[in-house]
mmCIF file with all atom_site columns, C-alpha atoms in Angstrom:
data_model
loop_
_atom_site.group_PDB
_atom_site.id
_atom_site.type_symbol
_atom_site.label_atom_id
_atom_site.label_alt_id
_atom_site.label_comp_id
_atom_site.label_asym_id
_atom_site.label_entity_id
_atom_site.label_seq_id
_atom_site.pdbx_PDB_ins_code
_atom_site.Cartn_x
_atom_site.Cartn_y
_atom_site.Cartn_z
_atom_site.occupancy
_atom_site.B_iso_or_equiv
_atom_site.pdbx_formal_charge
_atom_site.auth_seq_id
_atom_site.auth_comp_id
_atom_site.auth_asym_id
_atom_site.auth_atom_id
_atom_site.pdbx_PDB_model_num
ATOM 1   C CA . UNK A 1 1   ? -126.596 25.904  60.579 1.00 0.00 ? 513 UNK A CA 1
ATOM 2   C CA . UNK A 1 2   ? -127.922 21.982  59.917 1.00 0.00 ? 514 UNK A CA 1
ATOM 3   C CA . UNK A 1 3   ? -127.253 22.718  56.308 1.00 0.00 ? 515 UNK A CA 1
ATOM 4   C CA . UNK A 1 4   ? -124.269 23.745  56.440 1.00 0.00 ? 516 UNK A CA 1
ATOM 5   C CA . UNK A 1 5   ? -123.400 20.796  59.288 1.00 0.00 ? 517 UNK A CA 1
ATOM 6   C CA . UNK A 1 6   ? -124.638 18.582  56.952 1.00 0.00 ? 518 UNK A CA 1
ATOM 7   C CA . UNK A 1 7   ? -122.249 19.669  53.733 1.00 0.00 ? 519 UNK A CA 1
ATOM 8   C CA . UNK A 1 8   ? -119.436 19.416  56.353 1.00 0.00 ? 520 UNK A CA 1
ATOM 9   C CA . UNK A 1 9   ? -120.350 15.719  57.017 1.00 0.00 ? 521 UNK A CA 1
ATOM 10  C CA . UNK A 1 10  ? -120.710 14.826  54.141 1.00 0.00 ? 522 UNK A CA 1
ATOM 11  C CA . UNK A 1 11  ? -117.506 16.111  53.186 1.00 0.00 ? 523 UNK A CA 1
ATOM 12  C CA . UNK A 1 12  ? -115.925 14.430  55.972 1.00 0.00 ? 524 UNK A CA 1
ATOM 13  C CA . UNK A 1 13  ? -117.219 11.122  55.077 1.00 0.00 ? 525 UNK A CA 1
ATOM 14  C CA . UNK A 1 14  ? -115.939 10.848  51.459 1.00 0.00 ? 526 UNK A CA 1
ATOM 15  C CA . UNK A 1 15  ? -112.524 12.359  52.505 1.00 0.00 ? 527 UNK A CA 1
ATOM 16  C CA . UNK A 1 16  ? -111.932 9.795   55.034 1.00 0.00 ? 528 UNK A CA 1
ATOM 17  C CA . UNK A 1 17  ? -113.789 7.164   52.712 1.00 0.00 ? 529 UNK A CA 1
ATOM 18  C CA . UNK A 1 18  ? -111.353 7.938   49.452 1.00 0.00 ? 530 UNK A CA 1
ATOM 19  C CA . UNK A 1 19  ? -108.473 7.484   52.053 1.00 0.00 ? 531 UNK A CA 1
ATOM 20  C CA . UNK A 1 20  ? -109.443 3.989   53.477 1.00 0.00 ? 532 UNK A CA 1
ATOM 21  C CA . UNK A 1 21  ? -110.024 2.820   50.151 1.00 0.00 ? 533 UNK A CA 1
ATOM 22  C CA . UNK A 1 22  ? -107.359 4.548   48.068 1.00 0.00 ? 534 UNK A CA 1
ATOM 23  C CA . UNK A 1 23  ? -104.071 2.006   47.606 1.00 0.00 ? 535 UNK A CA 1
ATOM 24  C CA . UNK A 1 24  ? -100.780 2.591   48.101 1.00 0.00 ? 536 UNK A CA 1
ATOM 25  C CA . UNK A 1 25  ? -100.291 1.431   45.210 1.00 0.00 ? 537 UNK A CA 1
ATOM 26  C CA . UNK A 1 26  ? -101.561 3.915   42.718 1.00 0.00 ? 538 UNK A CA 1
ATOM 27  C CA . UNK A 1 27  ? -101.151 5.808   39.510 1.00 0.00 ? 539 UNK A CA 1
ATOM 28  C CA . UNK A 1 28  ? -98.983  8.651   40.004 1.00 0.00 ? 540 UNK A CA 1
ATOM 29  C CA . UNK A 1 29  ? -97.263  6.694   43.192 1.00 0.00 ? 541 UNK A CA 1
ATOM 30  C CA . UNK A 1 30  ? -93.835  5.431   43.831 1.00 0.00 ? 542 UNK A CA 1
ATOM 31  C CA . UNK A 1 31  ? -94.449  2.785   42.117 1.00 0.00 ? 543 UNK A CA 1
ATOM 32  C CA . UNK A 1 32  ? -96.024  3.756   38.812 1.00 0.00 ? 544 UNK A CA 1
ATOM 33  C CA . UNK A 1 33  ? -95.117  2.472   35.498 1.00 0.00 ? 545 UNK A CA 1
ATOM 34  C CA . UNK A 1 34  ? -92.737  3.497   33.426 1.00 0.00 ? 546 UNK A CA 1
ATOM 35  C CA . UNK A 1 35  ? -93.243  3.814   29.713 1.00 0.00 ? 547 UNK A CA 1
ATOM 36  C CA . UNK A 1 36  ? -91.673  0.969   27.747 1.00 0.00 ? 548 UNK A CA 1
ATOM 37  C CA . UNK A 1 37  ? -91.562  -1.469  30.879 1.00 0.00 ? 549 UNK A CA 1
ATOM 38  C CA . UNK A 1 38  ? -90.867  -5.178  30.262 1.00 0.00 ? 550 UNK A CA 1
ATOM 39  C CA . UNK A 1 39  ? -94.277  -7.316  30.971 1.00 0.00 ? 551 UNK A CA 1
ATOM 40  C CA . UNK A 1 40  ? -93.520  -9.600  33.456 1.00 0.00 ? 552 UNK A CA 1
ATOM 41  C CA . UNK A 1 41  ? -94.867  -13.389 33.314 1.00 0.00 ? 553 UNK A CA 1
ATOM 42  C CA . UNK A 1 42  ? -96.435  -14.904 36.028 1.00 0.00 ? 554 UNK A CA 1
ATOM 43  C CA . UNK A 1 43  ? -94.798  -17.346 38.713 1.00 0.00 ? 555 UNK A CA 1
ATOM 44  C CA . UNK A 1 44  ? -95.739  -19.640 40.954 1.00 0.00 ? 556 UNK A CA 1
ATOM 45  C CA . UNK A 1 45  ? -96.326  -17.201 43.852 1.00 0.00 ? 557 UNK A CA 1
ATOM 46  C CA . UNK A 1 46  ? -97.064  -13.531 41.761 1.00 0.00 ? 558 UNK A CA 1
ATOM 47  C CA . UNK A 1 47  ? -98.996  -12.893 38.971 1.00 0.00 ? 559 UNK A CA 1
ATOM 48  C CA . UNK A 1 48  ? -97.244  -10.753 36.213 1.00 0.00 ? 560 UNK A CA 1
ATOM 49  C CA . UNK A 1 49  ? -98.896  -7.025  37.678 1.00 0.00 ? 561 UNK A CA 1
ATOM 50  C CA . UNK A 1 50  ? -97.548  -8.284  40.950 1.00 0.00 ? 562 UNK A CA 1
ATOM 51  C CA . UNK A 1 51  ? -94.051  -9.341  39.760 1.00 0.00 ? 563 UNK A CA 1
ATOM 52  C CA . UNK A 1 52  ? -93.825  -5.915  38.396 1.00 0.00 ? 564 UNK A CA 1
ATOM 53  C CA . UNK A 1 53  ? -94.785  -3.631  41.202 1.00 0.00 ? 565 UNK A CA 1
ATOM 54  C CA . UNK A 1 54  ? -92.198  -5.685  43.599 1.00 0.00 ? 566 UNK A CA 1
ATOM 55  C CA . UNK A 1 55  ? -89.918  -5.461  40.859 1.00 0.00 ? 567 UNK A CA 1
ATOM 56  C CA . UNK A 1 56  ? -90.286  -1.626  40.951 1.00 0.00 ? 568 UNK A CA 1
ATOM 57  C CA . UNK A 1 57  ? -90.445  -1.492  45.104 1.00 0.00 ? 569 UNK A CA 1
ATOM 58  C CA . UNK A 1 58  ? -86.932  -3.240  44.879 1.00 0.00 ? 570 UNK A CA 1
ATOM 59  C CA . UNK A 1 59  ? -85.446  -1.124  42.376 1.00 0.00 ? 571 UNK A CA 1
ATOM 60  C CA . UNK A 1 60  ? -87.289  2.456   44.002 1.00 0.00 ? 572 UNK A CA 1
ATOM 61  C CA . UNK A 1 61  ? -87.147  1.529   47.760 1.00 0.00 ? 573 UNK A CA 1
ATOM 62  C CA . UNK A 1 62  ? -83.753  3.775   48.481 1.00 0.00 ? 574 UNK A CA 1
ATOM 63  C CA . UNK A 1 63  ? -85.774  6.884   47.040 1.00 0.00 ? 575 UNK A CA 1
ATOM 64  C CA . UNK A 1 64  ? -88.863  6.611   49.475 1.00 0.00 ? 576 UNK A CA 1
ATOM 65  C CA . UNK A 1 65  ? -89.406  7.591   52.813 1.00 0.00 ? 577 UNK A CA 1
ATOM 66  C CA . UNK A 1 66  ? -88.490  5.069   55.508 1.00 0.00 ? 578 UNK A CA 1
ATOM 67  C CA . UNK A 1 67  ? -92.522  5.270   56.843 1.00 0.00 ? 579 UNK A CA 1
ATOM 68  C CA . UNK A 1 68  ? -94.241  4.841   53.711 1.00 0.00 ? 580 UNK A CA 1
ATOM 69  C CA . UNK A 1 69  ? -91.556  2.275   52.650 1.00 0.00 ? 581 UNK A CA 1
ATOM 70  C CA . UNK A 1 70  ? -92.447  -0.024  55.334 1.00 0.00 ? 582 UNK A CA 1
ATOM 71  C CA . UNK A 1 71  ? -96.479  0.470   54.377 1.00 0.00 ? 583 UNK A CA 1
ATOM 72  C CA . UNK A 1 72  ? -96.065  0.038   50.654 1.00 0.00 ? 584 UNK A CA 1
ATOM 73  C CA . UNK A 1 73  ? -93.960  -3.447  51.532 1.00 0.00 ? 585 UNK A CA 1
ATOM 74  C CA . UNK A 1 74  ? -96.747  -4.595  54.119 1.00 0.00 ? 586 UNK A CA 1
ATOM 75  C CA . UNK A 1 75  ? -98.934  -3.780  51.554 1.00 0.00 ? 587 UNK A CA 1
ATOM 76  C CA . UNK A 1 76  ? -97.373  -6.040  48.742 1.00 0.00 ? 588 UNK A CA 1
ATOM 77  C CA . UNK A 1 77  ? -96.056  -8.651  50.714 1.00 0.00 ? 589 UNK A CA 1
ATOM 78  C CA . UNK A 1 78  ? -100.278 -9.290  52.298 1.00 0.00 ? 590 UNK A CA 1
ATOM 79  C CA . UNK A 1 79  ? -101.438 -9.310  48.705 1.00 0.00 ? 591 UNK A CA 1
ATOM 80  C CA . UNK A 1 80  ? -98.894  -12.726 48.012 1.00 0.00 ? 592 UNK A CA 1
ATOM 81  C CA . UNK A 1 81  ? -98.604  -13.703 51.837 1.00 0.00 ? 593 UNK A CA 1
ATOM 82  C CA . UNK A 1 82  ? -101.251 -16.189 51.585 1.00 0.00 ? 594 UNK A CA 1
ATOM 83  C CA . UNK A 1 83  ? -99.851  -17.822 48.269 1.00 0.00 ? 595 UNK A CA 1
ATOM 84  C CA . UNK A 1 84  ? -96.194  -18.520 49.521 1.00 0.00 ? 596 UNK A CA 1
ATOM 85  C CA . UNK A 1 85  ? -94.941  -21.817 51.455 1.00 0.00 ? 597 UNK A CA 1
ATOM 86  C CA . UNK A 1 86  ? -95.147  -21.199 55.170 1.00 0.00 ? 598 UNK A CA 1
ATOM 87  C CA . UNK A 1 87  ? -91.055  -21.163 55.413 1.00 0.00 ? 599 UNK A CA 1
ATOM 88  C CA . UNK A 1 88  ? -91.736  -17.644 53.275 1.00 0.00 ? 600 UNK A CA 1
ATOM 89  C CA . UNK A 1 89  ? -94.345  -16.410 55.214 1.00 0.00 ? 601 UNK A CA 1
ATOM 90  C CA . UNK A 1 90  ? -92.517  -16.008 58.178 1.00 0.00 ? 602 UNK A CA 1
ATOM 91  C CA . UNK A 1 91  ? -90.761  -13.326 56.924 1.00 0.00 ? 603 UNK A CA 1
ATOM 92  C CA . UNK A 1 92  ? -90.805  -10.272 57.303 1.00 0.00 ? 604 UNK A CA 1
ATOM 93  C CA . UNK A 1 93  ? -92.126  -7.682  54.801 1.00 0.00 ? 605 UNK A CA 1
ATOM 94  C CA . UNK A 1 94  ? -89.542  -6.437  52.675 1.00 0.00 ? 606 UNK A CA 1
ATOM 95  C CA . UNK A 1 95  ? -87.072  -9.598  52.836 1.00 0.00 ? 607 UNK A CA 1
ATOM 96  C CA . UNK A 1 96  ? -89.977  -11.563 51.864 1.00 0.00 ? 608 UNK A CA 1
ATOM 97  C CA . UNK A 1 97  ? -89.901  -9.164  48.250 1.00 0.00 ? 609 UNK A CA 1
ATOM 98  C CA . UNK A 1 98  ? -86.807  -9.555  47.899 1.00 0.00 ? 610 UNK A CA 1
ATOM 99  C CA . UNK A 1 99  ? -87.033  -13.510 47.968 1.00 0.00 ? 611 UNK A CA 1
ATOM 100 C CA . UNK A 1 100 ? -89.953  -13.445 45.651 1.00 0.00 ? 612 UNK A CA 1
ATOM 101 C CA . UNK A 1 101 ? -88.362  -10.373 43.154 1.00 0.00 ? 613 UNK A CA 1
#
């Protein structure tokens, strides 16, 4: 039994490892590349991967669920929060994309 208890764990522990560390924000995600996408410059608040991915959120949102919508906007707008004059920061989530897309 401790052997197999022990392949269980262990298991257990990557699953829920790869899942707090995977992104929402991924390869194969809602917001992947497309093939023969402009490269975006940088701006004063987003670097040029950044300015994409909102730039895909914004054009994608309609076509995602409302729940994972709202995660994969919290999770963009914390990566450029902390970059953004305070007026912009007290936005919320997905208005503050649109300001900066």
């Amino acid at each position: 039994v401790t052997p197999f208890l022990a392949l269980v764990l262990a298991v257990y522990y990557f699953d829920v490892r790869r899942r707090r560390e995977s992104s929402g924000v991924e390869p194969g995600s809602e917001l992947a590349a497309e093939p023969g996408e402009p490269v975006y410059a940088p701006t004063a608040y987003l670097r040029g991967e950044e300015r994409a991915l909102v730039k895909r959120f914004l054009e994608r949102r309609d076509g995602i669920a409302p729940q994972r919508r709202r995660a994969i906007a919290a999770e963009l707008a914390a990566l450029v929060r902390p970059r953004v004059p305070a007026d912009l920061q007290r936005l919320e989530d997905e208005p503050l994309l649109e300001r900066l897309g």
